[in-house]
Amino acid sequence: MQQVLNEATGPAPLSLTDDLRRRFIEAAGAGGAITDPTDIAAFTEDWRGTKTGNSPLVLRPADTQALSAIVRLANETRTPLVPQGGNTSLCGASVPEAEGAVIISLQRMNRIRTLDAAGMSVTAEAGVILQTLHEEAAKADRMFPLSLGAKGSATIGGLISTNAGGTQVLRYGTMRAQVLGLEAVLPDGSVLDQLTPLRKDNTGYDIKQLLIGAEGTLGFVTAASLRLLPAPKQVATAFAGLAAPEDALTLLTRMQAETGGVIDSFELVPRIAIDLVTQHVPGTRDPFAQSYPWYVLIELTSSQPGAELPEILERALVAALEDGTIADTVVAQSETQREDFWRLRETIAEGERADGPSLKHDISVPVADMPRFVTEVGDAIEARWPGAAMFSFGHLGDGNIHFNVRSEEDRLPRADLMAKHDEIAAFVYDRIADYGGSISAEHGIGTLKAGELARIGDPAKLVAMRAVKQALDPHGIMNPGKLFA
Amino acid sequence: MQQVLNEATGPAPLSLTDDLRRRFIEAAGAGGAITDPTDIAAFTEDWRGTKTGNSPLVLRPADTQALSAIVRLANETRTPLVPQGGNTSLCGASVPEAEGAVIISLQRMNRIRTLDAAGMSVTAEAGVILQTLHEEAAKADRMFPLSLGAKGSATIGGLISTNAGGTQVLRYGTMRAQVLGLEAVLPDGSVLDQLTPLRKDNTGYDIKQLLIGAEGTLGFVTAASLRLLPAPKQVATAFAGLAAPEDALTLLTRMQAETGGVIDSFELVPRIAIDLVTQHVPGTRDPFAQSYPWYVLIELTSSQPGAELPEILERALVAALEDGTIADTVVAQSETQREDFWRLRETIAEGERADGPSLKHDISVPVADMPRFVTEVGDAIEARWPGAAMFSFGHLGDGNIHFNVRSEEDRLPRADLMAKHDEIAAFVYDRIADYGGSISAEHGIGTLKAGELARIGDPAKLVAMRAVKQALDPHGIMNPGKLFA
C-alpha cells in the first residue's frame, strides 16, 4: 500500500489496494458499493457545481452495523472517509478532497423507525429526506418544525451534521433544538447509543452535541430522535413595506409581545430582490402598487383552532401603520395569496442567480445589532468598492442575513467584482468580528471558510476544537480537510 | 511539597505549601481569599448536609482575569480546583473531595453586564442569583424562562454547569436551551470567548455545549448570554384530580394541541403528597372536598394581553371532565388561589422530609412511557420490598419524575428502608436502562451517581467522555472525583 505522511494525522493511504477495496466492499454488505467511476462522479461534485473531488469508492451501507464495520476498518487502515447525505452543502463539506478518500453515502439508511404522536417524537435514520419527514409527521397531525429550500433532497443526517437553520428558527430554533436523541458511529467504529427521546438527561457530557454541526469530522450520525409539535391549525401571513431595517426590528420586537410568541417567520427583503424576482421568475408579482425600500414577510401559526390569528396579525399591523413603523401592508386573504408571498421570498436566490454571479456571506450578529450592521457595513462596502451594490436578505428575526454583494455592470463588471472575493470577504468578516458575530450562521465552514475561521476565530475555541478532534479521531480519518485549515 | 500519585491524573499536592498558597492568594486579587478554617467550613458541606469535604483555601476572584490567573497557576502546579456557585448541588458535585483542593467561589462575579430588552437577551456573570435575574428581567418587561425551588441561592454558573431544569422545561427547555453565549475559563487558564448572544452560529464544534452540564469538570463558566422572552401578561392555573398517570398523559397531549402550546407547567402529584403537605406544612389545604388517587397542576401563560387563557383552560378541562379523563378540577380564581396551588406543589419536598427520610431517584424516561413506568416499576418495588411505598411526583410533561420511596414505619422501619439504598437504587436504575431512560434527569451525577453511571452508562459515551476530559483537562485539576467513578 502506497502511503504519504498526512501532516496532521499520520499516514493515509494514497489509494486503495485491491485487498483493502475488497474488504470495504465486504463490510458494506450486499448492494452497498458503487465502483464504476461514472457512477462515482455523481458523488464527487458539490451542489453549487464549484468544487469537484475524486474518490475510488462509494459505500452505501444499509444499517448501522455495516457502517460500524466500515469505520472500524477505516480506522485500522487510516483510510479517510467522507460522509454524504443529500450532498447539498453550500461550503464544500461533502466533497472528497483527501487522496483515496472513500465516500460513505447514508442514503440507504432511510427508514423512519418509529413515530410517536402522543410522545411528540419521531426516530428517523440519517438518510430520511426532510420532505418525507414533513409528510409523515403531517399524517399523524404533527409538525416537524424545521424547513428550508433544499427540503426535497437534504437528509436528516446532513441537517444534523450542519446544524441546519431555515425559515422557522425564530420560533423553533435550529436543528440542535430539534434533536432529542442521537445514534452515531464514532471514528473508532463504536456506536454511540443515545437515541431515546429524553427531554431531560443530566448524565455527564452531552456528547451528541459535539456531533451536531461537526460536518462529519467526528463521526457519522446514523439516526436521531427528533421532537414533533402539534400540527398548525391556523396560519396568517403578511407582507409589509417599510423604510429601513431598523423599522423592521421595531415591528418584530413589538409583535413578539403582542402575538404571544407565535411568529414562525420574519424575513427581511430588500427592494432589489423584488425587482430581480419579478423580472426573472415567471408568475411572481409585487404585492404592492407602490415601491418601498425594504419589506418583511411575516407568518404566524397556531395549533389552537380558535386562535384568530388573522385578527391578531391585522391588529398589530394597523397599529404599526398608524405610528409610521411600516408604510404599507397586505395580509394574505387565501392560501393562494400566501403561497405567492412565500414564492417571492423563496425564489430570491433564483432571481439573484439570474442577475449574474454575486459574492455571498452567510453571517449573523446579535438580533438587535443587525439593522445597524446592514446599513453601516453595506454603506462601507458600496463606498470602498464603487459600483458594488448590497443585496441583503433573510432571517432578520434570527440575526442572520445573507449579506450578498452584486454590482452594476457598467460601473463594476461582474468579473471584476468576483475577482475581489477574498478581499471583500475578509472585509466583511473583520466587521463581523467587531460585532461579535459569526462568519457562518447556517451554512457551515467546510473547506470554503476554514481559512477565515482559523484567522479570526476565538483562539481558545480553536484550541479546544483541535483537542476534541484529536481525542475522538486520533487518526484523522473523518472528513479530512473540512473545518480545520 | 508533599505529593501522592493521583491514579487518573498524575501527581497532586496533598496540601498547599506556604509559597503556593501565597501565589494563589495573590492571583485572586484583593479581598479574594478566605483562609480562616471556620470561614472555610461554610463552603465544605453540601446543601443536603450529608457530605463534608475539606479544603485549605477558598478563593473568590472578582473577575475573569483573576480567575484565569488562578487556573493557570493550578494547571502548572497540578492543584485540584472545586468550583462553587450557590452550593445547592443535590449530588455532592460542589463538595471538595480531593486532598488539598482549593475551592473557587464565583459569588463575587455577580454583575449583570448588559440587559438588551429589544434584543431579548441578558449577559450575566456566573455568580448572579437566579431570583435577581428574574427581578431584573421583570423590570424590563421580560421573563427569564427557567425557575426552580432554590432560585434564592442558585447561581447562573451553577445552573449552567448542571444544565438545570425546574418547572417550566416543558415549554422552554432546560438551561441548555437558554444559553446563547458563554464565557468560560478552560482548564489551561485560557478564556473561551463565546459570549455574544447569537441565535445562529455554525462555525465548528459548539464547545460551549460541553461546559453545559459538565459539573465543573471541564472549566469554569464565568458569564453567559441568556435568552429572554416577553413578560407574561396572562396566566391561568388549575388543579385536576384523576385516577391514574395514564389519564394525566392523555390530558397533556390533548391540551398541548388545544391550547396552542402555551402550557408552562404540567406537574404530577400523588395523593400521598397532598396528605403529607397538608399535615406538615402550615397554611396548605386540599383544593378538593373529595380525595383522588392522582392530581395534576397545570399552568398556562401568554405574553399576549387578549389571550383569554382562563377560558381556554376551562374549555379544555370541561371537555376532559365530560369524557372522564379527569374526575374533578378547580381553576384558580385569584392570584392568592394560584399561589396556594403552587405552594402545595413546591412544599412537597418539605412534607416528604417531615415524614422522615426517603430514597430519592431523579429519573426520566420518554414522556409517553412515564405512566407505565410509574405504575409498573412502582408496583414492582412495593411487591419486592414489603412495606415500601412509592412517592412519585414532578415534571410529567418532561418525562421526569422524582421517583422516591418511603415506607410504612410499622411494616418496614425507615432505618431498614434506608439501609437498602444501594439495592433499591440499582433496581430502579436497571429498570431505567430497560426503558432507555436517564438515571439523572436534572440533578446531575456528582459523586452520588458516578458509580451507577459507570455501571450502566452507554459504553461509547463513557469512552468519549473520558477522551474529552483528558483532552481538555490533561492534568485532571477540574473538580476531581466528580462525574467519573
PDB file of N, CA and C in Angstrom, chain B residues 335-389:
ATOM      1  N   GLU B 335     -55.059  35.467  42.247  1.00  0.00           N
ATOM      2  CA  GLU B 335     -53.624  35.234  42.399  1.00  0.00           C
ATOM      3  C   GLU B 335     -53.349  34.487  43.713  1.00  0.00           C
ATOM      4  N   THR B 336     -54.129  34.782  44.733  1.00  0.00           N
ATOM      5  CA  THR B 336     -53.963  34.075  46.014  1.00  0.00           C
ATOM      6  C   THR B 336     -54.206  32.583  45.850  1.00  0.00           C
ATOM      7  N   GLN B 337     -55.279  32.255  45.134  1.00  0.00           N
ATOM      8  CA  GLN B 337     -55.586  30.835  44.946  1.00  0.00           C
ATOM      9  C   GLN B 337     -54.503  30.160  44.103  1.00  0.00           C
ATOM     10  N   ARG B 338     -53.986  30.906  43.110  1.00  0.00           N
ATOM     11  CA  ARG B 338     -52.902  30.366  42.287  1.00  0.00           C
ATOM     12  C   ARG B 338     -51.682  30.080  43.163  1.00  0.00           C
ATOM     13  N   GLU B 339     -51.364  31.032  44.028  1.00  0.00           N
ATOM     14  CA  GLU B 339     -50.207  30.832  44.908  1.00  0.00           C
ATOM     15  C   GLU B 339     -50.419  29.648  45.850  1.00  0.00           C
ATOM     16  N   ASP B 340     -51.658  29.452  46.291  1.00  0.00           N
ATOM     17  CA  ASP B 340     -51.968  28.294  47.137  1.00  0.00           C
ATOM     18  C   ASP B 340     -51.707  26.984  46.382  1.00  0.00           C
ATOM     19  N   PHE B 341     -52.112  26.948  45.128  1.00  0.00           N
ATOM     20  CA  PHE B 341     -51.878  25.744  44.311  1.00  0.00           C
ATOM     21  C   PHE B 341     -50.378  25.458  44.212  1.00  0.00           C
ATOM     22  N   TRP B 342     -49.625  26.503  43.900  1.00  0.00           N
ATOM     23  CA  TRP B 342     -48.178  26.317  43.739  1.00  0.00           C
ATOM     24  C   TRP B 342     -47.496  25.962  45.052  1.00  0.00           C
ATOM     25  N   ARG B 343     -48.047  26.508  46.138  1.00  0.00           N
ATOM     26  CA  ARG B 343     -47.477  26.195  47.443  1.00  0.00           C
ATOM     27  C   ARG B 343     -47.607  24.692  47.733  1.00  0.00           C
ATOM     28  N   LEU B 344     -48.744  24.138  47.359  1.00  0.00           N
ATOM     29  CA  LEU B 344     -48.933  22.688  47.507  1.00  0.00           C
ATOM     30  C   LEU B 344     -47.839  21.932  46.760  1.00  0.00           C
ATOM     31  N   ARG B 345     -47.572  22.364  45.544  1.00  0.00           N
ATOM     32  CA  ARG B 345     -46.570  21.674  44.728  1.00  0.00           C
ATOM     33  C   ARG B 345     -45.154  21.892  45.255  1.00  0.00           C
ATOM     34  N   GLU B 346     -44.862  23.139  45.606  1.00  0.00           N
ATOM     35  CA  GLU B 346     -43.480  23.476  45.949  1.00  0.00           C
ATOM     36  C   GLU B 346     -43.069  23.030  47.340  1.00  0.00           C
ATOM     37  N   THR B 347     -44.033  22.666  48.173  1.00  0.00           N
ATOM     38  CA  THR B 347     -43.660  22.194  49.513  1.00  0.00           C
ATOM     39  C   THR B 347     -43.722  20.671  49.615  1.00  0.00           C
ATOM     40  N   ILE B 348     -43.831  19.995  48.487  1.00  0.00           N
ATOM     41  CA  ILE B 348     -43.868  18.524  48.531  1.00  0.00           C
ATOM     42  C   ILE B 348     -42.605  17.975  49.185  1.00  0.00           C
ATOM     43  N   ALA B 349     -41.444  18.513  48.801  1.00  0.00           N
ATOM     44  CA  ALA B 349     -40.190  18.017  49.376  1.00  0.00           C
ATOM     45  C   ALA B 349     -40.171  18.252  50.893  1.00  0.00           C
ATOM     46  N   GLU B 350     -40.742  19.386  51.303  1.00  0.00           N
ATOM     47  CA  GLU B 350     -40.809  19.712  52.735  1.00  0.00           C
ATOM     48  C   GLU B 350     -41.709  18.716  53.483  1.00  0.00           C
ATOM     49  N   GLY B 351     -42.875  18.444  52.911  1.00  0.00           N
ATOM     50  CA  GLY B 351     -43.792  17.472  53.522  1.00  0.00           C
ATOM     51  C   GLY B 351     -43.176  16.088  53.580  1.00  0.00           C
ATOM     52  N   GLU B 352     -42.462  15.745  52.513  1.00  0.00           N
ATOM     53  CA  GLU B 352     -41.806  14.438  52.446  1.00  0.00           C
ATOM     54  C   GLU B 352     -40.733  14.329  53.539  1.00  0.00           C
ATOM     55  N   ARG B 353     -39.962  15.410  53.696  1.00  0.00           N
ATOM     56  CA  ARG B 353     -38.877  15.400  54.676  1.00  0.00           C
ATOM     57  C   ARG B 353     -39.436  15.283  56.100  1.00  0.00           C
ATOM     58  N   ALA B 354     -40.548  15.999  56.340  1.00  0.00           N
ATOM     59  CA  ALA B 354     -41.154  15.964  57.676  1.00  0.00           C
ATOM     60  C   ALA B 354     -41.647  14.560  58.018  1.00  0.00           C
ATOM     61  N   ASP B 355     -41.997  13.818  56.989  1.00  0.00           N
ATOM     62  CA  ASP B 355     -42.494  12.453  57.176  1.00  0.00           C
ATOM     63  C   ASP B 355     -41.372  11.484  57.530  1.00  0.00           C
ATOM     64  N   GLY B 356     -40.136  11.898  57.301  1.00  0.00           N
ATOM     65  CA  GLY B 356     -38.990  11.020  57.572  1.00  0.00           C
ATOM     66  C   GLY B 356     -38.157  10.838  56.339  1.00  0.00           C
ATOM     67  N   PRO B 357     -37.004  10.174  56.469  1.00  0.00           N
ATOM     68  CA  PRO B 357     -36.117  10.022  55.309  1.00  0.00           C
ATOM     69  C   PRO B 357     -36.742   9.133  54.236  1.00  0.00           C
ATOM     70  N   SER B 358     -36.332   9.366  52.993  1.00  0.00           N
ATOM     71  CA  SER B 358     -36.824   8.532  51.887  1.00  0.00           C
ATOM     72  C   SER B 358     -35.698   8.333  50.885  1.00  0.00           C
ATOM     73  N   LEU B 359     -35.893   7.365  50.014  1.00  0.00           N
ATOM     74  CA  LEU B 359     -34.909   7.108  48.951  1.00  0.00           C
ATOM     75  C   LEU B 359     -35.324   7.922  47.729  1.00  0.00           C
ATOM     76  N   LYS B 360     -34.376   8.647  47.156  1.00  0.00           N
ATOM     77  CA  LYS B 360     -34.731   9.588  46.088  1.00  0.00           C
ATOM     78  C   LYS B 360     -34.087   9.185  44.763  1.00  0.00           C
ATOM     79  N   HIS B 361     -34.882   9.194  43.714  1.00  0.00           N
ATOM     80  CA  HIS B 361     -34.381   8.870  42.378  1.00  0.00           C
ATOM     81  C   HIS B 361     -34.928   9.896  41.403  1.00  0.00           C
ATOM     82  N   ASP B 362     -34.022  10.700  40.861  1.00  0.00           N
ATOM     83  CA  ASP B 362     -34.414  11.768  39.933  1.00  0.00           C
ATOM     84  C   ASP B 362     -34.228  11.232  38.521  1.00  0.00           C
ATOM     85  N   ILE B 363     -35.269  10.643  37.964  1.00  0.00           N
ATOM     86  CA  ILE B 363     -35.099   9.877  36.721  1.00  0.00           C
ATOM     87  C   ILE B 363     -35.965  10.435  35.583  1.00  0.00           C
ATOM     88  N   SER B 364     -35.622  10.047  34.369  1.00  0.00           N
ATOM     89  CA  SER B 364     -36.502  10.376  33.249  1.00  0.00           C
ATOM     90  C   SER B 364     -36.608   9.186  32.300  1.00  0.00           C
ATOM     91  N   VAL B 365     -37.716   9.106  31.622  1.00  0.00           N
ATOM     92  CA  VAL B 365     -37.936   8.168  30.516  1.00  0.00           C
ATOM     93  C   VAL B 365     -38.679   8.967  29.438  1.00  0.00           C
ATOM     94  N   PRO B 366     -38.838   8.402  28.226  1.00  0.00           N
ATOM     95  CA  PRO B 366     -39.637   9.138  27.237  1.00  0.00           C
ATOM     96  C   PRO B 366     -41.016   9.466  27.807  1.00  0.00           C
ATOM     97  N   VAL B 367     -41.509  10.655  27.508  1.00  0.00           N
ATOM     98  CA  VAL B 367     -42.754  11.155  28.104  1.00  0.00           C
ATOM     99  C   VAL B 367     -43.880  10.131  28.001  1.00  0.00           C
ATOM    100  N   ALA B 368     -44.025   9.530  26.822  1.00  0.00           N
ATOM    101  CA  ALA B 368     -45.143   8.621  26.597  1.00  0.00           C
ATOM    102  C   ALA B 368     -45.037   7.351  27.438  1.00  0.00           C
ATOM    103  N   ASP B 369     -43.842   7.021  27.903  1.00  0.00           N
ATOM    104  CA  ASP B 369     -43.653   5.795  28.694  1.00  0.00           C
ATOM    105  C   ASP B 369     -43.766   6.036  30.193  1.00  0.00           C
ATOM    106  N   MET B 370     -43.815   7.302  30.604  1.00  0.00           N
ATOM    107  CA  MET B 370     -43.742   7.589  32.028  1.00  0.00           C
ATOM    108  C   MET B 370     -44.898   6.992  32.844  1.00  0.00           C
ATOM    109  N   PRO B 371     -46.161   7.093  32.367  1.00  0.00           N
ATOM    110  CA  PRO B 371     -47.232   6.487  33.179  1.00  0.00           C
ATOM    111  C   PRO B 371     -46.997   4.997  33.421  1.00  0.00           C
ATOM    112  N   ARG B 372     -46.605   4.277  32.395  1.00  0.00           N
ATOM    113  CA  ARG B 372     -46.351   2.849  32.532  1.00  0.00           C
ATOM    114  C   ARG B 372     -45.201   2.604  33.519  1.00  0.00           C
ATOM    115  N   PHE B 373     -44.143   3.416  33.393  1.00  0.00           N
ATOM    116  CA  PHE B 373     -43.002   3.261  34.308  1.00  0.00           C
ATOM    117  C   PHE B 373     -43.431   3.455  35.756  1.00  0.00           C
ATOM    118  N   VAL B 374     -44.168   4.535  36.010  1.00  0.00           N
ATOM    119  CA  VAL B 374     -44.581   4.852  37.381  1.00  0.00           C
ATOM    120  C   VAL B 374     -45.379   3.693  37.976  1.00  0.00           C
ATOM    121  N   THR B 375     -46.294   3.158  37.201  1.00  0.00           N
ATOM    122  CA  THR B 375     -47.161   2.088  37.696  1.00  0.00           C
ATOM    123  C   THR B 375     -46.398   0.774  37.813  1.00  0.00           C
ATOM    124  N   GLU B 376     -45.739   0.394  36.735  1.00  0.00           N
ATOM    125  CA  GLU B 376     -45.098  -0.920  36.653  1.00  0.00           C
ATOM    126  C   GLU B 376     -43.927  -1.041  37.642  1.00  0.00           C
ATOM    127  N   VAL B 377     -43.022  -0.080  37.596  1.00  0.00           N
ATOM    128  CA  VAL B 377     -41.841  -0.170  38.445  1.00  0.00           C
ATOM    129  C   VAL B 377     -42.213   0.138  39.900  1.00  0.00           C
ATOM    130  N   GLY B 378     -43.168   1.048  40.093  1.00  0.00           N
ATOM    131  CA  GLY B 378     -43.648   1.331  41.448  1.00  0.00           C
ATOM    132  C   GLY B 378     -44.250   0.078  42.079  1.00  0.00           C
ATOM    133  N   ASP B 379     -45.121  -0.609  41.344  1.00  0.00           N
ATOM    134  CA  ASP B 379     -45.725  -1.847  41.860  1.00  0.00           C
ATOM    135  C   ASP B 379     -44.656  -2.893  42.160  1.00  0.00           C
ATOM    136  N   ALA B 380     -43.662  -2.996  41.270  1.00  0.00           N
ATOM    137  CA  ALA B 380     -42.611  -4.000  41.453  1.00  0.00           C
ATOM    138  C   ALA B 380     -41.824  -3.735  42.739  1.00  0.00           C
ATOM    139  N   ILE B 381     -41.571  -2.467  43.024  1.00  0.00           N
ATOM    140  CA  ILE B 381     -40.823  -2.127  44.252  1.00  0.00           C
ATOM    141  C   ILE B 381     -41.656  -2.463  45.499  1.00  0.00           C
ATOM    142  N   GLU B 382     -42.935  -2.097  45.446  1.00  0.00           N
ATOM    143  CA  GLU B 382     -43.789  -2.362  46.616  1.00  0.00           C
ATOM    144  C   GLU B 382     -43.960  -3.863  46.848  1.00  0.00           C
ATOM    145  N   ALA B 383     -43.916  -4.645  45.750  1.00  0.00           N
ATOM    146  CA  ALA B 383     -44.052  -6.101  45.889  1.00  0.00           C
ATOM    147  C   ALA B 383     -42.753  -6.726  46.412  1.00  0.00           C
ATOM    148  N   ARG B 384     -41.648  -6.195  45.927  1.00  0.00           N
ATOM    149  CA  ARG B 384     -40.363  -6.815  46.255  1.00  0.00           C
ATOM    150  C   ARG B 384     -39.874  -6.455  47.656  1.00  0.00           C
ATOM    151  N   TRP B 385     -40.168  -5.223  48.092  1.00  0.00           N
ATOM    152  CA  TRP B 385     -39.773  -4.784  49.437  1.00  0.00           C
ATOM    153  C   TRP B 385     -41.042  -4.450  50.226  1.00  0.00           C
ATOM    154  N   PRO B 386     -41.673  -5.448  50.845  1.00  0.00           N
ATOM    155  CA  PRO B 386     -42.953  -5.198  51.530  1.00  0.00           C
ATOM    156  C   PRO B 386     -42.828  -4.066  52.549  1.00  0.00           C
ATOM    157  N   GLY B 387     -43.796  -3.171  52.502  1.00  0.00           N
ATOM    158  CA  GLY B 387     -43.768  -2.010  53.387  1.00  0.00           C
ATOM    159  C   GLY B 387     -43.245  -0.770  52.694  1.00  0.00           C
ATOM    160  N   ALA B 388     -42.505  -0.961  51.593  1.00  0.00           N
ATOM    161  CA  ALA B 388     -42.050   0.193  50.805  1.00  0.00           C
ATOM    162  C   ALA B 388     -43.267   0.823  50.121  1.00  0.00           C
ATOM    163  N   ALA B 389     -43.290   2.157  50.028  1.00  0.00           N
ATOM    164  CA  ALA B 389     -44.434   2.861  49.430  1.00  0.00           C
ATOM    165  C   ALA B 389     -43.914   3.951  48.494  1.00  0.00           C
TER     166      ALA B 389
END
